[in-house]
């Protein structure tokens, strides 16, 4: 059921390898920001598919373009940010070209969203029941009573104890973890086929994080909902994701099954990312880190964006940008190391 | 909640006592009331008798105490100028001012809030920029200038609306209202617009600023992500969040309007409290001035207390059990 992300040809993403249609197919998508000093390219050539019921983890450091990719899928890029290229398909319907009104129909109805901070995601002045009911009624056209019943069912489903009483409580009466459960219930309200979860556990206590990731995983299995899980936390990815896409400087540099990416990363950046996870067993003097920092959008190096920080870099890396290409079964990486070496000219 | 209400009322009472003290001091500083009330031929016995009758021989504190006690019953003595009860004078004038102020406040909310929301949503459009510019004019235009201009245009040139007075009024119990007659309503139009213009621009700019702030919040972004339609996002989620400052400002402004309606009242010869006060100042009618001071302060304090209590209704976080702050129920 794993689907490869991209073919080796630059700019021509492949059709899914398996006949089963993906829930989401992002093809060659880029996001740009017009500024006074010209266009800034934030992401470029991002392609991936998500199968029904699959969790795709998207990792990378701050500013790598993971959240932008998530936001472009639900069509909530903050102006002046905009799509510069590519296509986004949801269940065989192209959604990036829809009108504002039609996008609204997709948003919430077919794609749910979960944001980082459950403290600020909920409207502080309405009860959680009211927020759930307005969403349910708008999308599903239920009457008041039916909507409330559905809201209760959702709260039970996301594991909120005493839902009958809690439904009339305000967000500030819930703890952080419980609030994120409410947010998840809201994302599920209209029974979407895809959920964009943008750092859903980052703002939570570590002990609560595990509960929330377990809940996401369970709901994903029960309802067949696919999830695009955007996070910088490799631990969350390891626990939850079926496949992983690693982003660096606005591009997908490696994508493949979670186990493979975590245990046998191909791209030097992914390897650095894995090495920088502190381990309890080996107590190193200093934590491993990748030297340097990600290039700014207005000063992207030529060639591979990672080459100034890469210990394997050769002359070719500074000249040509490596395409995302298959490097084994189901795995793709954008690195010359796996595509004919770093020295020669292609 | 009860403790909160009691605290608020206690502090309001403290403020009122202080104001009453200041009003009381006016009597002492502006000269001997006996001189003002009697003519020059009065004998010393007459003067002493009046002094005794007015209680001026009592100690300072006792006089203050009596003043407060009488004021609390609505008794502010007798006007020096026309020898009527001050409370009767004010009772006749107060409805005129209050009606004017309430109509002006209603106008400012009905016009100001939607304009504020719209200029925030379409903040880059030409219309929004125009409204924004016009609101600066509205803030800076003095109300007497606007009043005179309106009279010139609608009363003198066009002859559509009366230039002065309150029109016919109908008495309902102690209240005389101009809202029930057509001439009363017509007379209300120009003064209320004059009084409301500044308020409209104030509310507009406040709502706009609050809306812009609110539209950047995560819960608005999340509401969009839930696919809610724009009208729900703007007018339910956005506006609701802006209500607190609007209530605060409106509450305080009603007090301000009552206190400072006197300019508009003078321009339109509106028989309200402001006119009464201006006349009292002209004739050094101290009981009327003192009563005006106390009543206006009372309205301010009462409105502020009501505003504080209203917060609890608007924001559930403020009515959490126990503390006023948010209490987190354990999950």
XYZ file of C-alpha atoms in Angstrom, chain A residues 71 74 76 78 104 107-109 111 113-115 117 120-126 130-132 134-135 138-139 166 170 172-175 178-179 183 186-187, chain B residues 214 217-233 236-238 240-242 244 314-320 326-331:
76
model
C -1.453 25.211 4.842
C -6.155 23.407 3.138
C -5.003 28.785 4.197
C -1.356 33.643 4.785
C -14.756 26.447 1.956
C -12.235 22.806 4.169
C -13.643 21.269 7.309
C -15.878 18.955 5.287
C -10.044 18.139 5.146
C -7.119 20.623 10.572
C -5.381 20.491 13.927
C -3.063 23.299 14.925
C -1.682 25.400 20.222
C -5.533 29.509 21.152
C -7.255 27.338 18.548
C -10.598 27.373 20.323
C -12.754 30.456 20.578
C -12.540 31.483 24.240
C -16.075 32.870 24.442
C -18.095 29.891 23.153
C -21.413 25.395 20.492
C -18.222 25.301 18.461
C -18.750 21.656 17.610
C -21.874 25.118 14.487
C -19.286 23.140 12.533
C -22.846 23.974 8.725
C -21.243 21.002 7.028
C -18.153 18.829 29.462
C -15.805 26.697 27.953
C -10.589 27.577 29.580
C -12.164 24.920 31.787
C -10.215 22.182 29.998
C -6.574 21.199 30.455
C -8.240 17.780 26.853
C -8.389 20.937 24.773
C -9.647 20.375 18.657
C -13.636 19.596 15.750
C -11.326 18.420 12.983
C -8.861 39.349 16.321
C -5.701 35.107 16.119
C -5.383 31.350 15.918
C -9.024 30.700 16.715
C -10.071 32.676 13.630
C -7.573 30.710 11.555
C -8.919 27.511 13.070
C -12.499 28.618 12.359
C -11.466 29.067 8.722
C -9.832 25.665 8.746
C -13.148 24.258 9.974
C -14.639 25.671 6.787
C -17.081 28.027 8.491
C -18.490 30.672 6.152
C -17.140 34.204 6.325
C -20.206 35.783 7.883
C -20.008 33.440 10.860
C -16.275 34.050 11.181
C -20.039 35.719 15.303
C -16.466 34.773 16.126
C -14.716 38.037 15.324
C -17.971 38.711 19.757
C -14.343 38.967 20.690
C -14.403 42.744 20.141
C -15.468 43.864 25.662
C -19.577 38.537 27.818
C -16.480 36.655 28.914
C -17.022 33.314 30.622
C -13.428 33.318 31.844
C -14.321 36.156 34.196
C -17.197 34.358 35.810
C -15.262 31.229 36.718
C -9.302 31.373 34.753
C -9.521 28.271 36.857
C -8.495 25.140 35.101
C -10.651 22.180 35.772
C -8.472 19.146 35.943
C -9.092 16.747 33.127
